Amino acid sequence: MRRKFSTLIGALFLLSLILSACGSSDNSSKDSGGTSSNKTNETASTGSGEKVNLSFWTLFDGGDGDNMQALVDKFNQEHPNIQVKNTKLVWAEYYTKLITAVGAGNGPDIGISHISRLPDLINQGVATELDEAAKEAGVDWSTFNQNILDASVYDTKHYAIPIDTHPFIMYYNKALLKTAGLLGEDGKPIIEQSADGFIKFLTTLKEKLPKGKYPFALSNTNDDPFRLWWALYSQQGGNDVVSDDLKSPEIDTAKAVKAADYIKDLYHKYNFIKLNDPDFYKTFQSGNAAIMMTGVWATGTWEKTKGLEFGAMPIPKIYDQQATWGDAHTIILPTTTNEDPEKRKAALIFANWIADNGQIWAKAGHIPAKPAVFDKPEFKEMPYRSDYVSVASTVKFPKHSDKNWQIRDNAMFKYLNEIWSNKMSSTDAFGKIQTEITKILSE
């Protein structure tokens, strides 16, 4: 994972020597993220007890962006000797700009990484090991959810501070479930946790809902049906799609096909899901679908939707064990030209504080990475979140391959979409997926 790390460090050191030899004192140049270089932003001394300024690059917009800025502002108020500047980058450009900037010696002191992108950042020498700085900052790794934390540990070393997990869950429209006689007195769905039970639940909805209402809102392509497939495959105990040595595909084909065929039947055999739905979020938001499945980030959106009486819960246990898809936001310390111990300590004090104050971050729907946050009054006062916090321990994270996103986009999405459109059998599709993964891993 870290084969490029020493090469990058050497290149950065050489770059710093060249700049010094040229007598460069112009620190106003901009890096590829549109922000000033480290030397411009970092005016603080690293001496003990003196003010430390830290640059922080994030990829959040909307409610997430507002919540992260609120956290940064609160931290800065409470820590006058550590001041963090939050620079918001466009999500679609974030990782490219981060990698490019770090390679040029102009990266930030602190960054954000999805757990699924962490292997690539480690492999490219962008994300650094944290254990020494974490010890100095007083980080207690035992305070994090173990499932989330394990996904950020490589060769027994910590590379990130997890701040959440954002898994795939189920939302339901209480009014429509009540109409169908499927809402319990506790306000939760009456549903049998099994493959047949879920079909019976949706069948009842289809039979009893008013005309124009759908049992299930789900996209017909890409992310969310893939997340559902991953969840059902994992519930059967399916292997990851790559081997332990990360060199070859290792799909349990029988389980993969079983999960895919189950989902395909939801579309085509039972007609539970509206085909070619241009906006399945809008279908649920407008009250035209009884349930939907997507990430927890939708919670904040539904809360702001006037007249939408909804609930949230883990997706049903269709097969043998509770499991679902999920990713997580983490805070990393990118490689810099000057690995200042005081700045790294200050950065991890900040990162750990963010995780400790997950009740603010949870406003958008995310599950905080530290279980102690669940007991805070501010968290308990927020509706819905407590109904799905247990999912943090049942997320099945992918293996530590730096090809995860390529596999998802170029193999899984491509051929799963053929299954959902009923253009290819699941058996044929997974044969092609295996071939495509082999090609991706060999590149």
Tab-separated table of C-alpha atoms in Angstrom:
chain	number	residue	atom	x	y	z
A	1	MET	CA	0.000	0.000	0.000
A	2	ARG	CA	2.847	2.369	0.737
A	3	ARG	CA	5.226	1.542	-2.085
A	4	LYS	CA	5.120	5.105	-3.432
A	5	PHE	CA	5.438	6.790	-0.056
A	6	SER	CA	9.211	7.038	0.197
A	7	THR	CA	9.445	8.175	-3.443
A	8	LEU	CA	7.009	11.013	-2.798
A	9	ILE	CA	8.842	12.099	0.365
A	10	GLY	CA	12.131	12.198	-1.533
A	11	ALA	CA	10.566	14.238	-4.316
A	12	LEU	CA	9.098	16.714	-1.866
A	13	PHE	CA	12.445	17.077	-0.067
A	14	LEU	CA	14.205	17.703	-3.381
A	15	LEU	CA	11.569	20.273	-4.319
A	16	SER	CA	12.137	22.148	-1.071
A	17	LEU	CA	15.918	22.238	-1.710
A	18	ILE	CA	15.386	23.589	-5.213
A	19	LEU	CA	13.091	26.341	-3.977
A	20	SER	CA	15.578	27.300	-1.255
A	21	ALA	CA	18.470	27.392	-3.728
A	22	CYS	CA	16.488	29.698	-6.006
A	23	GLY	CA	15.975	32.070	-3.125
A	24	SER	CA	12.217	31.899	-3.554
A	25	SER	CA	10.335	34.022	-1.035
A	26	ASP	CA	7.078	34.418	-2.941
A	27	ASN	CA	4.494	32.524	-0.920
A	28	SER	CA	1.465	33.962	-2.677
A	29	SER	CA	1.234	31.342	-5.413
A	30	LYS	CA	-1.909	29.221	-5.497
A	31	ASP	CA	-1.984	25.427	-5.481
A	32	SER	CA	-4.203	23.267	-7.629
A	33	GLY	CA	-7.027	23.529	-5.104
A	34	GLY	CA	-7.213	27.285	-5.502
A	35	THR	CA	-5.807	27.991	-2.034
A	36	SER	CA	-2.502	29.372	-0.879
A	37	SER	CA	0.376	27.011	-0.237
A	38	ASN	CA	1.277	25.748	3.225
A	39	LYS	CA	3.824	28.500	3.774
A	40	THR	CA	1.193	31.158	3.118
A	41	ASN	CA	-1.461	29.692	5.394
A	42	GLU	CA	0.834	28.530	8.167
A	43	THR	CA	2.093	31.621	9.926
A	44	ALA	CA	2.170	30.087	13.371
A	45	SER	CA	5.160	28.969	15.313
A	46	THR	CA	5.316	25.299	16.196
A	47	GLY	CA	6.682	26.025	19.634
A	48	SER	CA	4.778	24.466	22.528
A	49	GLY	CA	1.894	26.635	23.709
A	50	GLU	CA	2.084	28.999	20.739
A	51	LYS	CA	-0.667	29.511	18.186
A	52	VAL	CA	-0.886	26.947	15.395
A	53	ASN	CA	-2.733	27.660	12.134
A	54	LEU	CA	-3.954	24.677	10.134
A	55	SER	CA	-5.295	24.428	6.589
A	56	PHE	CA	-8.181	21.995	6.134
A	57	TRP	CA	-9.543	20.847	2.774
A	58	THR	CA	-13.061	19.430	2.648
A	59	LEU	CA	-15.397	18.127	-0.060
A	60	PHE	CA	-18.710	18.922	1.610
A	61	ASP	CA	-21.495	21.101	0.273
A	62	GLY	CA	-25.127	21.707	1.232
A	63	GLY	CA	-26.060	20.675	4.751
A	64	ASP	CA	-22.826	18.729	5.222
A	65	GLY	CA	-20.829	21.808	4.292
A	66	ASP	CA	-22.753	23.975	6.744
A	67	ASN	CA	-22.401	21.447	9.553
A	68	MET	CA	-18.659	21.040	9.045
A	69	GLN	CA	-18.177	24.804	9.010
A	70	ALA	CA	-20.175	25.037	12.250
A	71	LEU	CA	-17.855	22.448	13.786
A	72	VAL	CA	-14.748	24.305	12.628
A	73	ASP	CA	-16.077	27.603	14.010
A	74	LYS	CA	-16.923	26.028	17.364
A	75	PHE	CA	-13.516	24.358	17.595
A	76	ASN	CA	-11.735	27.631	16.813
A	77	GLN	CA	-13.711	29.389	19.540
A	78	GLU	CA	-12.801	26.751	22.097
A	79	HIS	CA	-9.141	26.432	21.026
A	80	PRO	CA	-7.635	29.906	20.583
A	81	ASN	CA	-4.152	28.409	20.165
A	82	ILE	CA	-5.240	26.131	17.302
A	83	GLN	CA	-7.006	27.820	14.410
A	84	VAL	CA	-8.367	25.828	11.481
A	85	LYS	CA	-9.217	27.310	8.098
A	86	ASN	CA	-11.790	25.281	6.169
A	87	THR	CA	-11.440	25.399	2.387
A	88	LYS	CA	-14.382	23.813	0.572
A	89	LEU	CA	-13.502	22.113	-2.704
A	90	VAL	CA	-15.943	20.768	-5.287
A	91	TRP	CA	-16.640	17.091	-4.557
A	92	ALA	CA	-16.060	15.925	-8.137
A	93	GLU	CA	-12.605	17.572	-8.206
A	94	TYR	CA	-11.520	17.012	-4.620
A	95	TYR	CA	-9.408	13.858	-4.823
A	96	THR	CA	-7.622	14.865	-8.013
A	97	LYS	CA	-6.750	18.254	-6.556
A	98	LEU	CA	-5.639	16.764	-3.244
A	99	ILE	CA	-3.331	14.216	-4.871
A	100	THR	CA	-1.903	16.802	-7.269
A	101	ALA	CA	-1.366	19.410	-4.566
A	102	VAL	CA	0.352	16.999	-2.179
A	103	GLY	CA	2.610	15.831	-4.994
A	104	ALA	CA	3.592	19.454	-5.677
A	105	GLY	CA	4.226	20.184	-1.998
A	106	ASN	CA	1.177	22.444	-1.679
A	107	GLY	CA	-1.273	20.176	0.096
A	108	PRO	CA	-3.238	21.035	3.248
A	109	ASP	CA	-2.386	20.088	6.820
A	110	ILE	CA	-5.674	18.224	7.181
A	111	GLY	CA	-7.903	16.523	4.624
A	112	ILE	CA	-11.001	14.397	4.253
A	113	SER	CA	-11.062	10.888	2.805
A	114	HIS	CA	-13.825	8.382	2.316
A	115	ILE	CA	-12.760	5.051	3.770
A	116	SER	CA	-13.245	3.563	0.307
A	117	ARG	CA	-10.690	6.025	-1.129
A	118	LEU	CA	-8.167	5.638	1.678
A	119	PRO	CA	-6.259	2.705	0.092
A	120	ASP	CA	-5.513	4.794	-2.989
A	121	LEU	CA	-4.349	7.780	-0.919
A	122	ILE	CA	-2.080	5.542	1.169
A	123	ASN	CA	-0.696	3.835	-1.923
A	124	GLN	CA	0.106	7.186	-3.523
A	125	GLY	CA	1.819	8.477	-0.398
A	126	VAL	CA	-0.834	11.116	0.258
A	127	ALA	CA	-2.213	9.887	3.601
A	128	THR	CA	0.303	9.478	6.443
A	129	GLU	CA	0.463	7.166	9.457
A	130	LEU	CA	-1.048	8.749	12.563
A	131	ASP	CA	-0.044	6.661	15.570
A	132	GLU	CA	2.801	8.791	16.940
A	133	ALA	CA	0.898	12.061	16.534
A	134	ALA	CA	-2.287	10.448	17.852
A	135	LYS	CA	-0.503	9.411	21.036
A	136	GLU	CA	0.734	12.972	21.546
A	137	ALA	CA	-2.784	14.312	20.898
A	138	GLY	CA	-4.380	11.918	23.381
A	139	VAL	CA	-6.475	10.006	20.836
A	140	ASP	CA	-8.062	6.915	22.404
A	141	TRP	CA	-8.751	4.476	19.598
A	142	SER	CA	-11.003	2.377	21.847
A	143	THR	CA	-13.607	5.173	21.807
A	144	PHE	CA	-14.408	4.563	18.121
A	145	ASN	CA	-16.842	2.042	16.683
A	146	GLN	CA	-14.631	-0.963	16.035
A	147	ASN	CA	-16.178	-1.855	12.680
A	148	ILE	CA	-15.541	1.618	11.264
A	149	LEU	CA	-12.091	1.881	12.830
A	150	ASP	CA	-10.947	-1.489	11.479
A	151	ALA	CA	-11.652	-0.288	7.937
A	152	SER	CA	-9.139	2.549	8.408
A	153	VAL	CA	-6.286	0.415	9.831
A	154	TYR	CA	-3.564	-0.879	7.496
A	155	ASP	CA	-0.829	-3.251	8.661
A	156	THR	CA	-1.855	-2.478	12.267
A	157	LYS	CA	-1.255	1.245	11.677
A	158	HIS	CA	-3.899	3.970	11.842
A	159	TYR	CA	-4.188	6.256	8.832
A	160	ALA	CA	-7.396	8.142	9.564
A	161	ILE	CA	-9.726	9.469	12.255
A	162	PRO	CA	-13.227	8.213	11.373
A	163	ILE	CA	-15.966	10.773	11.981
A	164	ASP	CA	-18.986	8.811	10.752
A	165	THR	CA	-20.412	6.036	8.687
A	166	HIS	CA	-23.091	6.754	6.120
A	167	PRO	CA	-24.746	3.430	5.312
A	168	PHE	CA	-27.584	2.232	3.121
A	169	ILE	CA	-30.867	2.117	5.086
A	170	MET	CA	-34.629	1.975	4.520
A	171	TYR	CA	-37.084	4.879	4.769
A	172	TYR	CA	-40.846	4.427	4.916
A	173	ASN	CA	-43.914	6.602	4.509
A	174	LYS	CA	-46.003	6.140	7.648
A	175	ALA	CA	-49.258	7.300	6.055
A	176	LEU	CA	-49.013	4.819	3.183
A	177	LEU	CA	-48.017	1.937	5.452
A	178	LYS	CA	-50.944	2.759	7.719
A	179	THR	CA	-53.289	2.717	4.725
A	180	ALA	CA	-52.022	-0.766	3.862
A	181	GLY	CA	-52.348	-1.983	7.462
A	182	LEU	CA	-48.577	-2.400	7.749
A	183	LEU	CA	-47.746	0.210	10.384
A	184	GLY	CA	-47.516	-1.024	13.953
A	185	GLU	CA	-48.666	0.891	17.011
A	186	ASP	CA	-45.009	1.723	17.638
A	187	GLY	CA	-44.886	3.577	14.307
A	188	LYS	CA	-42.657	0.953	12.715
A	189	PRO	CA	-43.348	-1.311	9.715
A	190	ILE	CA	-44.941	-4.710	10.252
A	191	ILE	CA	-42.543	-6.836	8.240
A	192	GLU	CA	-41.121	-10.330	8.501
A	193	GLN	CA	-37.320	-10.305	8.339
A	194	SER	CA	-36.773	-12.797	5.513
A	195	ALA	CA	-36.656	-13.000	1.718
A	196	ASP	CA	-40.258	-14.197	1.517
A	197	GLY	CA	-41.340	-11.782	4.243
A	198	PHE	CA	-40.094	-8.757	2.308
A	199	ILE	CA	-41.892	-9.927	-0.839
A	200	LYS	CA	-45.121	-10.402	1.135
A	201	PHE	CA	-44.732	-6.931	2.642
A	202	LEU	CA	-44.317	-5.316	-0.789
A	203	THR	CA	-47.116	-7.421	-2.285
A	204	THR	CA	-49.532	-6.171	0.363
A	205	LEU	CA	-48.479	-2.615	-0.361
A	206	LYS	CA	-49.018	-3.119	-4.094
A	207	GLU	CA	-52.498	-4.512	-3.495
A	208	LYS	CA	-53.673	-1.924	-0.983
A	209	LEU	CA	-52.035	1.343	-1.977
A	210	PRO	CA	-54.093	3.913	-3.916
A	211	LYS	CA	-53.590	4.176	-7.668
A	212	GLY	CA	-50.435	6.054	-8.582
A	213	LYS	CA	-48.589	5.016	-5.413
A	214	TYR	CA	-45.651	2.620	-5.629
A	215	PRO	CA	-44.530	0.091	-3.025
A	216	PHE	CA	-40.810	0.792	-3.480
A	217	ALA	CA	-38.818	3.744	-4.859
A	218	LEU	CA	-35.357	2.787	-6.098
A	219	SER	CA	-33.107	3.886	-8.903
A	220	ASN	CA	-32.927	1.583	-11.921
A	221	THR	CA	-29.171	2.042	-12.394
A	222	ASN	CA	-25.823	2.553	-10.675
A	223	ASP	CA	-25.398	3.476	-7.011
A	224	ASP	CA	-28.452	2.456	-5.022
A	225	PRO	CA	-29.318	-0.873	-6.681
A	226	PHE	CA	-25.611	-1.701	-6.408
A	227	ARG	CA	-25.742	-0.854	-2.692
A	228	LEU	CA	-28.758	-3.098	-2.271
A	229	TRP	CA	-26.976	-5.894	-4.121
A	230	TRP	CA	-23.879	-5.464	-1.920
A	231	ALA	CA	-26.097	-5.626	1.173
A	232	LEU	CA	-27.920	-8.809	0.109
A	233	TYR	CA	-24.702	-10.456	-1.067
A	234	SER	CA	-23.085	-9.624	2.281
A	235	GLN	CA	-26.117	-10.879	4.206
A	236	GLN	CA	-25.420	-14.301	2.700
A	237	GLY	CA	-21.824	-14.114	3.899
A	238	GLY	CA	-20.498	-13.512	0.393
A	239	ASN	CA	-16.784	-12.852	-0.085
A	240	ASP	CA	-15.599	-9.443	-1.114
A	241	VAL	CA	-15.257	-9.169	-4.883
A	242	VAL	CA	-11.445	-9.268	-4.607
A	243	SER	CA	-9.156	-11.811	-2.958
A	244	ASP	CA	-7.299	-11.250	0.305
A	245	ASP	CA	-4.074	-10.511	-1.576
A	246	LEU	CA	-6.011	-7.979	-3.712
A	247	LYS	CA	-4.660	-9.519	-6.917
A	248	SER	CA	-7.652	-11.379	-8.336
A	249	PRO	CA	-11.460	-11.457	-8.249
A	250	GLU	CA	-13.017	-13.706	-5.632
A	251	ILE	CA	-16.765	-13.456	-6.121
A	252	ASP	CA	-18.978	-16.146	-4.622
A	253	THR	CA	-20.941	-16.502	-7.839
A	254	ALA	CA	-23.891	-18.471	-6.485
A	255	LYS	CA	-24.544	-15.885	-3.763
A	256	ALA	CA	-23.923	-12.989	-6.127
A	257	VAL	CA	-26.439	-14.352	-8.639
A	258	LYS	CA	-28.995	-15.086	-5.920
A	259	ALA	CA	-28.840	-11.506	-4.635
A	260	ALA	CA	-28.991	-10.040	-8.156
A	261	ASP	CA	-31.937	-12.197	-9.225
A	262	TYR	CA	-33.851	-11.242	-6.091
A	263	ILE	CA	-33.443	-7.551	-6.940
A	264	LYS	CA	-34.231	-8.078	-10.635
A	265	ASP	CA	-37.508	-9.723	-9.616
A	266	LEU	CA	-38.437	-6.641	-7.609
A	267	TYR	CA	-38.276	-4.684	-10.878
A	268	HIS	CA	-39.639	-7.133	-13.423
A	269	LYS	CA	-41.413	-10.133	-11.880
A	270	TYR	CA	-43.355	-8.289	-9.201
A	271	ASN	CA	-43.326	-4.738	-10.620
A	272	PHE	CA	-42.817	-3.227	-7.169
A	273	ILE	CA	-40.522	-0.488	-8.491
A	274	LYS	CA	-41.369	2.160	-11.059
A	275	LEU	CA	-39.201	1.542	-14.113
A	276	ASN	CA	-37.373	4.432	-15.754
A	277	ASP	CA	-38.145	6.657	-12.788
A	278	PRO	CA	-36.338	9.946	-13.568
A	279	ASP	CA	-36.057	10.871	-9.869
A	280	PHE	CA	-36.811	8.204	-7.275
A	281	TYR	CA	-35.933	10.635	-4.467
A	282	LYS	CA	-38.737	12.897	-5.658
A	283	THR	CA	-41.094	9.909	-5.913
A	284	PHE	CA	-40.631	9.193	-2.208
A	285	GLN	CA	-40.435	12.838	-1.158
A	286	SER	CA	-43.746	13.630	-2.857
A	287	GLY	CA	-45.508	10.812	-0.997
A	288	ASN	CA	-45.829	8.521	-4.008
A	289	ALA	CA	-43.806	5.570	-2.668
A	290	ALA	CA	-44.246	3.572	0.519
A	291	ILE	CA	-40.570	2.775	1.038
A	292	MET	CA	-37.226	3.697	-0.435
A	293	MET	CA	-33.636	2.692	0.211
A	294	THR	CA	-30.656	5.003	0.039
A	295	GLY	CA	-27.949	6.456	2.250
A	296	VAL	CA	-28.564	8.084	5.635
A	297	TRP	CA	-27.737	11.468	4.107
A	298	ALA	CA	-31.373	11.647	2.941
A	299	THR	CA	-32.603	11.998	6.539
A	300	GLY	CA	-31.901	15.723	6.631
A	301	THR	CA	-33.720	16.212	3.335
A	302	TRP	CA	-36.847	14.355	4.431
A	303	GLU	CA	-36.933	16.314	7.707
A	304	LYS	CA	-37.203	19.533	5.749
A	305	THR	CA	-39.985	18.207	3.497
A	306	LYS	CA	-43.302	19.660	4.583
A	307	GLY	CA	-46.017	17.080	5.162
A	308	LEU	CA	-43.786	14.012	4.796
A	309	GLU	CA	-44.396	11.711	7.755
A	310	PHE	CA	-41.604	9.166	7.504
A	311	GLY	CA	-39.551	6.723	9.498
A	312	ALA	CA	-36.075	5.235	9.133
A	313	MET	CA	-34.662	1.815	9.933
A	314	PRO	CA	-31.965	-0.682	8.920
A	315	ILE	CA	-32.756	-2.488	5.690
A	316	PRO	CA	-34.558	-5.798	6.385
A	317	LYS	CA	-32.537	-8.932	7.063
A	318	ILE	CA	-33.421	-10.714	3.830
A	319	TYR	CA	-30.887	-13.517	4.270
A	320	ASP	CA	-28.723	-15.006	7.031
A	321	GLN	CA	-27.227	-12.021	8.825
A	322	GLN	CA	-27.761	-8.306	9.178
A	323	ALA	CA	-25.441	-6.476	6.783
A	324	THR	CA	-25.514	-3.479	4.503
A	325	TRP	CA	-23.431	-1.267	2.254
A	326	GLY	CA	-21.760	1.770	3.747
A	327	ASP	CA	-18.884	4.194	3.477
A	328	ALA	CA	-17.400	6.590	6.008
A	329	HIS	CA	-15.874	10.054	6.156
A	330	THR	CA	-12.495	10.205	7.824
A	331	ILE	CA	-9.961	12.912	8.592
A	332	ILE	CA	-6.413	12.357	7.325
A	333	LEU	CA	-3.091	14.165	7.612
A	334	PRO	CA	-1.647	14.501	4.106
A	335	THR	CA	2.074	14.397	3.434
A	336	THR	CA	3.659	17.855	3.692
A	337	THR	CA	7.118	19.187	2.893
A	338	ASN	CA	7.681	19.853	6.589
A	339	GLU	CA	6.248	17.125	8.832
A	340	ASP	CA	5.961	19.415	11.859
A	341	PRO	CA	5.185	17.334	14.998
A	342	GLU	CA	3.388	20.233	16.714
A	343	LYS	CA	1.151	20.835	13.720
A	344	ARG	CA	0.383	17.138	13.403
A	345	LYS	CA	-0.482	16.967	17.105
A	346	ALA	CA	-2.732	20.018	16.791
A	347	ALA	CA	-4.375	18.557	13.690
A	348	LEU	CA	-5.260	15.351	15.509
A	349	ILE	CA	-6.548	17.252	18.525
A	350	PHE	CA	-8.916	18.885	16.022
A	351	ALA	CA	-9.828	15.615	14.285
A	352	ASN	CA	-10.535	13.831	17.558
A	353	TRP	CA	-12.639	16.788	18.723
A	354	ILE	CA	-14.714	16.567	15.533
A	355	ALA	CA	-15.399	12.890	16.236
A	356	ASP	CA	-16.256	13.694	19.875
A	357	ASN	CA	-18.818	16.249	18.698
A	358	GLY	CA	-20.585	13.976	16.255
A	359	GLN	CA	-23.974	15.232	17.433
A	360	ILE	CA	-23.423	18.291	15.230
A	361	TRP	CA	-22.225	16.234	12.276
A	362	ALA	CA	-25.218	13.910	12.683
A	363	LYS	CA	-27.665	16.672	11.753
A	364	ALA	CA	-27.463	15.615	8.100
A	365	GLY	CA	-28.147	11.987	9.035
A	366	HIS	CA	-24.673	10.464	9.383
A	367	ILE	CA	-23.975	7.981	12.194
A	368	PRO	CA	-21.202	9.335	14.456
A	369	ALA	CA	-18.060	7.204	14.652
A	370	LYS	CA	-17.933	7.380	18.453
A	371	PRO	CA	-20.764	5.469	20.186
A	372	ALA	CA	-20.543	7.759	23.241
A	373	VAL	CA	-22.132	10.474	21.102
A	374	PHE	CA	-25.375	8.460	21.008
A	375	ASP	CA	-25.903	9.210	24.716
A	376	LYS	CA	-25.555	12.978	24.374
A	377	PRO	CA	-28.828	14.856	24.923
A	378	GLU	CA	-28.342	16.799	21.667
A	379	PHE	CA	-28.163	13.535	19.723
A	380	LYS	CA	-31.085	11.912	21.520
A	381	GLU	CA	-33.251	14.950	20.854
A	382	MET	CA	-32.863	14.485	17.100
A	383	PRO	CA	-35.501	12.104	15.711
A	384	TYR	CA	-34.782	9.087	13.484
A	385	ARG	CA	-31.011	8.775	14.100
A	386	SER	CA	-31.339	6.483	17.089
A	387	ASP	CA	-33.526	4.173	14.978
A	388	TYR	CA	-30.597	3.232	12.755
A	389	VAL	CA	-27.372	3.788	14.748
A	390	SER	CA	-27.000	0.001	15.126
A	391	VAL	CA	-26.216	-0.163	11.404
A	392	ALA	CA	-22.703	1.197	12.086
A	393	SER	CA	-21.676	-2.246	13.324
A	394	THR	CA	-23.190	-4.156	10.400
A	395	VAL	CA	-21.722	-2.190	7.484
A	396	LYS	CA	-19.649	-4.463	5.258
A	397	PHE	CA	-16.728	-2.314	4.133
A	398	PRO	CA	-14.742	-3.377	1.058
A	399	LYS	CA	-11.248	-4.790	1.302
A	400	HIS	CA	-8.266	-2.447	1.224
A	401	SER	CA	-7.873	-2.344	-2.541
A	402	ASP	CA	-6.848	0.873	-4.251
A	403	LYS	CA	-8.991	-0.248	-7.205
A	404	ASN	CA	-12.323	-0.258	-5.317
A	405	TRP	CA	-13.834	2.691	-7.154
A	406	GLN	CA	-12.646	1.497	-10.569
A	407	ILE	CA	-14.160	-1.919	-9.879
A	408	ARG	CA	-17.428	-0.345	-8.822
A	409	ASP	CA	-17.748	2.036	-11.769
A	410	ASN	CA	-16.227	0.008	-14.583
A	411	ALA	CA	-17.256	-3.527	-13.674
A	412	MET	CA	-20.072	-3.670	-11.126
A	413	PHE	CA	-22.220	-0.767	-12.334
A	414	LYS	CA	-21.718	-1.645	-15.979
A	415	TYR	CA	-23.004	-5.212	-15.817
A	416	LEU	CA	-25.403	-4.952	-12.872
A	417	ASN	CA	-27.234	-2.310	-14.878
A	418	GLU	CA	-27.685	-4.908	-17.619
A	419	ILE	CA	-29.318	-7.210	-15.065
A	420	TRP	CA	-31.651	-4.515	-13.739
A	421	SER	CA	-32.766	-3.668	-17.286
A	422	ASN	CA	-33.397	-7.381	-17.940
A	423	LYS	CA	-30.952	-7.385	-20.849
A	424	MET	CA	-28.527	-9.959	-19.430
A	425	SER	CA	-28.800	-12.947	-17.119
A	426	SER	CA	-27.156	-12.639	-13.729
A	427	THR	CA	-24.931	-15.639	-14.462
A	428	ASP	CA	-23.618	-14.076	-17.688
A	429	ALA	CA	-23.211	-10.694	-16.034
A	430	PHE	CA	-21.037	-12.017	-13.217
A	431	GLY	CA	-18.902	-13.903	-15.693
A	432	LYS	CA	-18.183	-10.599	-17.393
A	433	ILE	CA	-17.710	-8.838	-14.045
A	434	GLN	CA	-15.036	-11.388	-13.090
A	435	THR	CA	-13.238	-10.782	-16.387
A	436	GLU	CA	-13.431	-7.013	-15.975
A	437	ILE	CA	-12.144	-7.116	-12.380
A	438	THR	CA	-9.219	-9.277	-13.474
A	439	LYS	CA	-8.340	-6.677	-16.081
A	440	ILE	CA	-8.626	-3.761	-13.618
A	441	LEU	CA	-6.459	-5.474	-10.983
A	442	SER	CA	-3.759	-6.251	-13.549
A	443	GLU	CA	-3.424	-2.649	-14.713
